[in-house]
PDB file of C-alpha atoms in Angstrom:
ATOM      1  CA  MET J   9     137.439 124.812 162.255  1.00  0.00           C
ATOM      2  CA  ASN J  10     136.463 121.162 161.607  1.00  0.00           C
ATOM      3  CA  LYS J  11     138.585 118.873 163.670  1.00  0.00           C
ATOM      4  CA  LEU J  12     139.300 116.612 160.685  1.00  0.00           C
ATOM      5  CA  ILE J  13     140.534 119.676 158.658  1.00  0.00           C
ATOM      6  CA  VAL J  14     142.997 120.685 161.352  1.00  0.00           C
ATOM      7  CA  PHE J  15     144.396 117.015 161.764  1.00  0.00           C
ATOM      8  CA  LEU J  16     144.911 116.961 157.886  1.00  0.00           C
ATOM      9  CA  LEU J  17     146.456 120.344 157.968  1.00  0.00           C
ATOM     10  CA  ILE J  18     148.913 119.320 160.790  1.00  0.00           C
ATOM     11  CA  SER J  19     149.648 116.066 159.086  1.00  0.00           C
ATOM     12  CA  GLN J  20     150.517 117.805 155.787  1.00  0.00           C
ATOM     13  CA  LEU J  21     152.843 120.112 157.742  1.00  0.00           C
ATOM     14  CA  CYS J  22     154.548 117.334 159.361  1.00  0.00           C
ATOM     15  CA  ILE J  23     155.080 115.606 156.084  1.00  0.00           C
ATOM     16  CA  ALA J  24     156.407 118.949 154.449  1.00  0.00           C
ATOM     17  CA  GLN J  25     158.780 119.382 157.354  1.00  0.00           C
ATOM     18  CA  GLN J  26     160.114 115.864 157.078  1.00  0.00           C
ATOM     19  CA  ASN J  27     160.624 116.154 153.219  1.00  0.00           C
ATOM     20  CA  LYS J  28     162.914 119.180 153.993  1.00  0.00           C
ATOM     21  CA  ARG J  29     165.063 117.060 156.316  1.00  0.00           C
ATOM     22  CA  LYS J  30     168.353 115.554 155.202  1.00  0.00           C
ATOM     23  CA  LEU J  31     168.743 111.732 155.477  1.00  0.00           C
ATOM     24  CA  VAL J  32     171.927 111.163 157.451  1.00  0.00           C
ATOM     25  CA  TRP J  33     171.622 107.388 158.288  1.00  0.00           C
ATOM     26  CA  GLU J  34     169.425 104.527 157.024  1.00  0.00           C
ATOM     27  CA  GLU J  35     169.255 100.777 157.655  1.00  0.00           C
ATOM     28  CA  GLN J  36     167.387  98.811 154.966  1.00  0.00           C
ATOM     29  CA  PHE J  37     168.470  95.384 156.106  1.00  0.00           C
ATOM     30  CA  SER J  38     169.141  94.500 152.479  1.00  0.00           C
ATOM     31  CA  ASP J  39     172.357  92.379 153.158  1.00  0.00           C
ATOM     32  CA  ASN J  40     172.512  88.723 153.732  1.00  0.00           C
ATOM     33  CA  LYS J  41     173.285  89.172 157.452  1.00  0.00           C
ATOM     34  CA  LEU J  42     173.204  91.974 160.002  1.00  0.00           C
ATOM     35  CA  ASN J  43     176.043  94.595 159.452  1.00  0.00           C
ATOM     36  CA  GLU J  44     177.962  94.495 162.689  1.00  0.00           C
ATOM     37  CA  LYS J  45     179.779  97.613 161.615  1.00  0.00           C
ATOM     38  CA  ASN J  46     176.439  99.301 162.750  1.00  0.00           C
ATOM     39  CA  TRP J  47     174.919  96.891 165.044  1.00  0.00           C
ATOM     40  CA  ASN J  48     175.859  95.035 168.293  1.00  0.00           C
ATOM     41  CA  PHE J  49     174.166  92.024 169.794  1.00  0.00           C
ATOM     42  CA  GLU J  50     173.358  92.071 173.442  1.00  0.00           C
ATOM     43  CA  LEU J  51     173.178  88.535 174.487  1.00  0.00           C
ATOM     44  CA  GLY J  52     171.968  86.573 177.583  1.00  0.00           C
ATOM     45  CA  ASP J  53     169.504  87.232 180.293  1.00  0.00           C
ATOM     46  CA  GLY J  54     170.978  90.698 181.377  1.00  0.00           C
ATOM     47  CA  CYS J  55     172.768  89.545 184.381  1.00  0.00           C
ATOM     48  CA  PRO J  56     174.101  90.962 186.562  1.00  0.00           C
ATOM     49  CA  ASN J  57     171.076  93.061 186.154  1.00  0.00           C
ATOM     50  CA  CYS J  58     169.181  89.845 185.475  1.00  0.00           C
ATOM     51  CA  GLY J  59     165.885  90.144 183.404  1.00  0.00           C
ATOM     52  CA  TRP J  60     167.432  93.252 181.801  1.00  0.00           C
ATOM     53  CA  GLY J  61     166.156  95.283 184.902  1.00  0.00           C
ATOM     54  CA  ASN J  62     162.504  94.430 184.118  1.00  0.00           C
ATOM     55  CA  ASN J  63     162.203  90.842 185.282  1.00  0.00           C
ATOM     56  CA  GLU J  64     162.063  89.757 181.575  1.00  0.00           C
ATOM     57  CA  ARG J  65     161.922  86.083 180.734  1.00  0.00           C
ATOM     58  CA  GLU J  66     163.875  85.810 177.520  1.00  0.00           C
ATOM     59  CA  LEU J  67     167.245  84.991 176.839  1.00  0.00           C
ATOM     60  CA  TYR J  68     168.765  86.968 173.781  1.00  0.00           C
ATOM     61  CA  THR J  69     170.719  85.095 171.357  1.00  0.00           C
ATOM     62  CA  LYS J  70     172.161  85.739 167.724  1.00  0.00           C
ATOM     63  CA  ASP J  71     170.041  83.046 166.304  1.00  0.00           C
ATOM     64  CA  ASN J  72     166.466  84.684 166.607  1.00  0.00           C
ATOM     65  CA  HIS J  73     166.773  86.904 163.775  1.00  0.00           C
ATOM     66  CA  LYS J  74     166.888  86.794 160.007  1.00  0.00           C
ATOM     67  CA  LEU J  75     167.170  89.249 157.076  1.00  0.00           C
ATOM     68  CA  ILE J  76     164.506  88.195 154.649  1.00  0.00           C
ATOM     69  CA  ASP J  77     163.440  90.227 151.556  1.00  0.00           C
ATOM     70  CA  GLY J  78     165.015  93.650 152.944  1.00  0.00           C
ATOM     71  CA  THR J  79     163.588  93.231 156.338  1.00  0.00           C
ATOM     72  CA  LEU J  80     164.858  92.336 159.843  1.00  0.00           C
ATOM     73  CA  VAL J  81     162.806  89.580 161.490  1.00  0.00           C
ATOM     74  CA  ILE J  82     163.153  89.118 165.119  1.00  0.00           C
ATOM     75  CA  THR J  83     161.542  85.915 166.229  1.00  0.00           C
ATOM     76  CA  ALA J  84     160.401  85.138 169.775  1.00  0.00           C
ATOM     77  CA  LYS J  85     160.376  81.441 170.571  1.00  0.00           C
ATOM     78  CA  LYS J  86     159.824  78.919 173.514  1.00  0.00           C
ATOM     79  CA  GLU J  87     162.565  76.224 173.417  1.00  0.00           C
ATOM     80  CA  GLY J  88     161.812  73.769 175.814  1.00  0.00           C
ATOM     81  CA  GLU J  89     161.587  75.838 179.179  1.00  0.00           C
ATOM     82  CA  ILE J  90     163.590  78.759 177.791  1.00  0.00           C
ATOM     83  CA  TYR J  91     162.132  81.765 175.859  1.00  0.00           C
ATOM     84  CA  THR J  92     164.640  83.174 173.234  1.00  0.00           C
ATOM     85  CA  SER J  93     164.661  86.422 171.182  1.00  0.00           C
ATOM     86  CA  THR J  94     167.078  88.887 169.800  1.00  0.00           C
ATOM     87  CA  ARG J  95     168.228  92.310 170.879  1.00  0.00           C
ATOM     88  CA  ILE J  96     170.506  94.749 168.814  1.00  0.00           C
ATOM     89  CA  THR J  97     171.906  98.169 169.443  1.00  0.00           C
ATOM     90  CA  THR J  98     173.978 100.758 167.554  1.00  0.00           C
ATOM     91  CA  LYS J  99     175.905 101.739 170.814  1.00  0.00           C
ATOM     92  CA  GLY J 100     179.330 103.084 170.089  1.00  0.00           C
ATOM     93  CA  LYS J 101     178.802 102.736 166.396  1.00  0.00           C
ATOM     94  CA  LYS J 102     175.886 104.897 165.457  1.00  0.00           C
ATOM     95  CA  GLU J 103     174.992 107.644 167.903  1.00  0.00           C
ATOM     96  CA  PHE J 104     173.004 110.698 167.221  1.00  0.00           C
ATOM     97  CA  GLN J 105     171.999 114.030 168.978  1.00  0.00           C
ATOM     98  CA  TYR J 106     168.804 115.481 167.629  1.00  0.00           C
ATOM     99  CA  GLY J 107     166.725 114.625 164.383  1.00  0.00           C
ATOM    100  CA  ARG J 108     163.812 112.512 163.208  1.00  0.00           C
ATOM    101  CA  PHE J 109     164.033 108.892 164.141  1.00  0.00           C
ATOM    102  CA  GLU J 110     161.713 106.435 162.369  1.00  0.00           C
ATOM    103  CA  ALA J 111     161.046 102.954 161.933  1.00  0.00           C
ATOM    104  CA  ARG J 112     158.676 101.151 159.557  1.00  0.00           C
ATOM    105  CA  ALA J 113     157.576  97.954 161.311  1.00  0.00           C
ATOM    106  CA  LYS J 114     154.941  95.078 161.772  1.00  0.00           C
ATOM    107  CA  LEU J 115     154.025  94.061 165.207  1.00  0.00           C
ATOM    108  CA  PRO J 116     153.781  90.817 166.725  1.00  0.00           C
ATOM    109  CA  ILE J 117     150.479  89.631 168.694  1.00  0.00           C
ATOM    110  CA  GLY J 118     149.685  87.780 171.794  1.00  0.00           C
ATOM    111  CA  ASN J 119     149.932  88.006 175.611  1.00  0.00           C
ATOM    112  CA  GLY J 120     153.395  88.417 176.895  1.00  0.00           C
ATOM    113  CA  ILE J 121     155.062  89.900 173.710  1.00  0.00           C
ATOM    114  CA  TRP J 122     156.939  93.271 174.097  1.00  0.00           C
ATOM    115  CA  PRO J 123     158.656  94.562 171.098  1.00  0.00           C
ATOM    116  CA  ALA J 124     160.345  98.066 171.111  1.00  0.00           C
ATOM    117  CA  PHE J 125     162.162 100.631 168.991  1.00  0.00           C
ATOM    118  CA  TRP J 126     163.883 102.914 171.446  1.00  0.00           C
ATOM    119  CA  MET J 127     166.983 104.829 172.490  1.00  0.00           C
ATOM    120  CA  LEU J 128     169.448 105.306 175.408  1.00  0.00           C
ATOM    121  CA  GLY J 129     171.944 107.962 176.204  1.00  0.00           C
ATOM    122  CA  GLY J 130     175.564 107.031 175.012  1.00  0.00           C
ATOM    123  CA  ASN J 131     176.922 107.923 178.355  1.00  0.00           C
ATOM    124  CA  ILE J 132     175.057 105.007 180.111  1.00  0.00           C
ATOM    125  CA  ASP J 133     178.151 103.192 181.222  1.00  0.00           C
ATOM    126  CA  THR J 134     179.109 106.261 183.203  1.00  0.00           C
ATOM    127  CA  ALA J 135     176.058 108.214 184.166  1.00  0.00           C
ATOM    128  CA  LYS J 136     173.950 104.988 184.657  1.00  0.00           C
ATOM    129  CA  TRP J 137     170.324 104.575 184.002  1.00  0.00           C
ATOM    130  CA  PRO J 138     168.147 106.555 184.231  1.00  0.00           C
ATOM    131  CA  LEU J 139     170.286 109.543 184.508  1.00  0.00           C
ATOM    132  CA  CYS J 140     171.494 108.781 180.699  1.00  0.00           C
ATOM    133  CA  GLY J 141     167.998 109.196 179.754  1.00  0.00           C
ATOM    134  CA  GLU J 142     165.649 106.817 177.549  1.00  0.00           C
ATOM    135  CA  ILE J 143     163.436 107.645 174.445  1.00  0.00           C
ATOM    136  CA  ASP J 144     160.930 104.898 173.762  1.00  0.00           C
ATOM    137  CA  ILE J 145     159.528 105.682 170.255  1.00  0.00           C
ATOM    138  CA  LEU J 146     157.545 102.307 170.079  1.00  0.00           C
ATOM    139  CA  GLU J 147     156.602 100.011 172.721  1.00  0.00           C
ATOM    140  CA  TYR J 148     153.758  97.525 172.452  1.00  0.00           C
ATOM    141  CA  VAL J 149     152.522  94.899 174.808  1.00  0.00           C
ATOM    142  CA  GLY J 150     150.394  92.000 173.576  1.00  0.00           C
ATOM    143  CA  ARG J 151     148.141  92.077 176.610  1.00  0.00           C
ATOM    144  CA  GLU J 152     146.910  95.545 175.485  1.00  0.00           C
ATOM    145  CA  PRO J 153     145.926  95.083 171.780  1.00  0.00           C
ATOM    146  CA  ASP J 154     145.438  98.276 169.618  1.00  0.00           C
ATOM    147  CA  MET J 155     147.657 100.346 171.952  1.00  0.00           C
ATOM    148  CA  VAL J 156     151.035 102.008 171.094  1.00  0.00           C
ATOM    149  CA  PHE J 157     153.125 103.317 174.125  1.00  0.00           C
ATOM    150  CA  THR J 158     155.470 106.259 173.669  1.00  0.00           C
ATOM    151  CA  SER J 159     157.519 107.229 176.759  1.00  0.00           C
ATOM    152  CA  LEU J 160     160.541 108.969 178.316  1.00  0.00           C
ATOM    153  CA  HIS J 161     162.564 107.944 181.384  1.00  0.00           C
ATOM    154  CA  THR J 162     164.643 110.484 183.362  1.00  0.00           C
ATOM    155  CA  GLN J 163     166.274 110.868 186.695  1.00  0.00           C
ATOM    156  CA  ASP J 164     163.696 113.362 187.741  1.00  0.00           C
ATOM    157  CA  SER J 165     161.018 110.563 187.237  1.00  0.00           C
ATOM    158  CA  HIS J 166     163.264 108.139 189.061  1.00  0.00           C
ATOM    159  CA  GLY J 167     163.102 106.020 185.843  1.00  0.00           C
ATOM    160  CA  ASN J 168     159.448 105.501 186.162  1.00  0.00           C
ATOM    161  CA  THR J 169     156.957 105.825 183.291  1.00  0.00           C
ATOM    162  CA  ILE J 170     155.422 109.358 184.061  1.00  0.00           C
ATOM    163  CA  ASN J 171     156.360 111.181 180.852  1.00  0.00           C
ATOM    164  CA  THR J 172     154.281 109.038 178.642  1.00  0.00           C
ATOM    165  CA  LYS J 173     151.268 108.543 176.326  1.00  0.00           C
ATOM    166  CA  LYS J 174     149.285 105.372 175.456  1.00  0.00           C
ATOM    167  CA  THR J 175     147.383 105.834 172.186  1.00  0.00           C
ATOM    168  CA  LYS J 176     144.689 103.447 170.678  1.00  0.00           C
ATOM    169  CA  PHE J 177     145.026 102.546 167.075  1.00  0.00           C
ATOM    170  CA  GLU J 178     142.466 100.119 165.830  1.00  0.00           C
ATOM    171  CA  ASN J 179     144.044  97.085 164.281  1.00  0.00           C
ATOM    172  CA  ILE J 180     147.564  98.650 164.743  1.00  0.00           C
ATOM    173  CA  GLU J 181     148.795  94.896 164.382  1.00  0.00           C
ATOM    174  CA  GLU J 182     147.715  94.666 160.845  1.00  0.00           C
ATOM    175  CA  GLY J 183     150.426  95.438 158.346  1.00  0.00           C
ATOM    176  CA  PHE J 184     153.372  97.933 158.654  1.00  0.00           C
ATOM    177  CA  HIS J 185     153.146 101.334 160.386  1.00  0.00           C
ATOM    178  CA  ILE J 186     155.820 103.979 160.819  1.00  0.00           C
ATOM    179  CA  TYR J 187     156.689 105.013 164.372  1.00  0.00           C
ATOM    180  CA  ALA J 188     158.829 108.101 164.821  1.00  0.00           C
ATOM    181  CA  ALA J 189     160.149 110.657 167.269  1.00  0.00           C
ATOM    182  CA  ASP J 190     161.256 114.315 166.184  1.00  0.00           C
ATOM    183  CA  TRP J 191     163.951 115.553 168.803  1.00  0.00           C
ATOM    184  CA  ASP J 192     165.506 119.006 169.097  1.00  0.00           C
ATOM    185  CA  LYS J 193     167.007 120.884 171.816  1.00  0.00           C
ATOM    186  CA  ASP J 194     163.711 121.988 173.164  1.00  0.00           C
ATOM    187  CA  LYS J 195     161.316 119.210 172.783  1.00  0.00           C
ATOM    188  CA  ILE J 196     160.687 115.650 171.622  1.00  0.00           C
ATOM    189  CA  THR J 197     157.404 114.746 169.675  1.00  0.00           C
ATOM    190  CA  PHE J 198     156.145 111.249 168.869  1.00  0.00           C
ATOM    191  CA  TYR J 199     154.312 110.181 165.792  1.00  0.00           C
ATOM    192  CA  VAL J 200     152.601 107.003 164.514  1.00  0.00           C
ATOM    193  CA  ASP J 201     152.061 107.223 160.816  1.00  0.00           C
ATOM    194  CA  ASP J 202     152.613 110.967 160.937  1.00  0.00           C
ATOM    195  CA  GLN J 203     149.799 111.337 163.732  1.00  0.00           C
ATOM    196  CA  LEU J 204     151.292 113.371 166.480  1.00  0.00           C
ATOM    197  CA  VAL J 205     150.609 111.319 169.804  1.00  0.00           C
ATOM    198  CA  TYR J 206     152.711 113.074 172.427  1.00  0.00           C
ATOM    199  CA  THR J 207     155.014 116.015 173.207  1.00  0.00           C
ATOM    200  CA  PHE J 208     157.469 116.367 175.865  1.00  0.00           C
ATOM    201  CA  ALA J 209     158.714 120.025 176.226  1.00  0.00           C
ATOM    202  CA  PRO J 210     159.648 120.870 179.704  1.00  0.00           C
ATOM    203  CA  GLU J 211     160.597 124.501 180.696  1.00  0.00           C
ATOM    204  CA  GLN J 212     163.356 123.512 182.977  1.00  0.00           C
ATOM    205  CA  LYS J 213     166.283 121.739 181.260  1.00  0.00           C
ATOM    206  CA  THR J 214     168.358 120.314 184.192  1.00  0.00           C
ATOM    207  CA  GLU J 215     170.273 117.159 183.651  1.00  0.00           C
ATOM    208  CA  ALA J 216     167.648 115.256 185.826  1.00  0.00           C
ATOM    209  CA  ILE J 217     164.678 116.473 183.733  1.00  0.00           C
ATOM    210  CA  TRP J 218     166.275 116.813 180.202  1.00  0.00           C
ATOM    211  CA  PRO J 219     169.163 114.437 179.558  1.00  0.00           C
ATOM    212  CA  PHE J 220     168.388 114.707 175.955  1.00  0.00           C
ATOM    213  CA  ASP J 221     171.305 117.014 175.071  1.00  0.00           C
ATOM    214  CA  GLN J 222     173.758 114.340 174.102  1.00  0.00           C
ATOM    215  CA  PRO J 223     174.145 111.513 171.579  1.00  0.00           C
ATOM    216  CA  PHE J 224     171.868 108.475 171.868  1.00  0.00           C
ATOM    217  CA  TYR J 225     171.986 105.164 170.376  1.00  0.00           C
ATOM    218  CA  ILE J 226     169.277 103.012 168.791  1.00  0.00           C
ATOM    219  CA  ILE J 227     167.848  99.777 170.198  1.00  0.00           C
ATOM    220  CA  LEU J 228     165.473  97.125 168.505  1.00  0.00           C
ATOM    221  CA  ASN J 229     164.291  94.203 170.531  1.00  0.00           C
ATOM    222  CA  MET J 230     161.198  91.946 171.492  1.00  0.00           C
ATOM    223  CA  ALA J 231     161.062  91.042 175.102  1.00  0.00           C
ATOM    224  CA  ILE J 232     158.936  88.482 176.719  1.00  0.00           C
ATOM    225  CA  GLY J 233     157.155  88.949 179.914  1.00  0.00           C
ATOM    226  CA  GLY J 234     158.570  91.208 182.424  1.00  0.00           C
ATOM    227  CA  ASN J 235     157.097  94.178 184.447  1.00  0.00           C
ATOM    228  CA  PHE J 236     155.681  95.800 181.342  1.00  0.00           C
ATOM    229  CA  GLY J 237     155.045  92.792 179.164  1.00  0.00           C
ATOM    230  CA  GLY J 238     153.225  91.119 181.931  1.00  0.00           C
ATOM    231  CA  PRO J 239     153.780  88.123 184.124  1.00  0.00           C
ATOM    232  CA  ASN J 240     151.620  85.867 182.090  1.00  0.00           C
ATOM    233  CA  VAL J 241     152.973  84.601 178.596  1.00  0.00           C
ATOM    234  CA  ASP J 242     150.511  82.699 176.243  1.00  0.00           C
ATOM    235  CA  ASP J 243     152.926  79.925 174.962  1.00  0.00           C
ATOM    236  CA  ALA J 244     150.333  78.984 172.345  1.00  0.00           C
ATOM    237  CA  ILE J 245     150.948  82.103 170.373  1.00  0.00           C
ATOM    238  CA  LEU J 246     154.594  81.449 170.132  1.00  0.00           C
ATOM    239  CA  PRO J 247     156.634  81.800 167.701  1.00  0.00           C
ATOM    240  CA  GLN J 248     155.954  85.477 166.943  1.00  0.00           C
ATOM    241  CA  THR J 249     157.823  87.887 164.801  1.00  0.00           C
ATOM    242  CA  PHE J 250     158.728  91.695 164.903  1.00  0.00           C
ATOM    243  CA  ILE J 251     159.531  92.731 161.531  1.00  0.00           C
ATOM    244  CA  ILE J 252     161.351  95.853 160.749  1.00  0.00           C
ATOM    245  CA  ASP J 253     161.352  97.183 157.159  1.00  0.00           C
ATOM    246  CA  TYR J 254     163.879 100.087 157.734  1.00  0.00           C
ATOM    247  CA  ILE J 255     165.245 102.563 160.151  1.00  0.00           C
ATOM    248  CA  ARG J 256     165.855 106.014 159.107  1.00  0.00           C
ATOM    249  CA  VAL J 257     167.560 109.129 160.678  1.00  0.00           C
ATOM    250  CA  TYR J 258     167.080 112.666 159.410  1.00  0.00           C
ATOM    251  CA  GLU J 259     168.694 115.931 160.602  1.00  0.00           C
TER     252      GLU J 259
END
């Protein structure tokens, strides 16, 4: 069968499955300010785990975001010698076990930029990272244009990026795109605009391999520099904006 036909059939199946799902939570960023009944601000430089564990260069503040025309706009800036941005989470407020998680977002561009839509296990304070597990639905680094990263971090991989996929999408930086993960008791599958890009379905489900049998919370942020963002930041491209139209969770 023609590969294009197979792709279209799979895409239609994915859309049909999504349409059968029940929407259980949605954030449309339609208010004048962020709803802190749903969202927490994580502030500062991450100390005592400075650089947020990745040698990142930004200082997170409450001032680097705005809600504009039903979108969340996170802005990365350089203010004097300091890089600033915003990082928000639903920890302790909106946590989910299994379902489809999707964001419609527009990426920033430029060397040193590292926006993300991701999740962490709600037991992180007791189990610690990486035993708590991490689901990276979207990561993008400006030093690798046209590439979308989808990854998982577990104790089995010692937190390293082993269970991962880098997928090329020409001009992914242009306009809005939908980044999603379908997560059930057996597997996690990742999509960009309903195109399947990666599946993680290990046969063994030990805590070290599969910490994904517990509630997780959502994180949105734009880091600057760091181990993954890269040591070199092009100050000339700043400020840059990471724009999120909505977050949706289906069961």
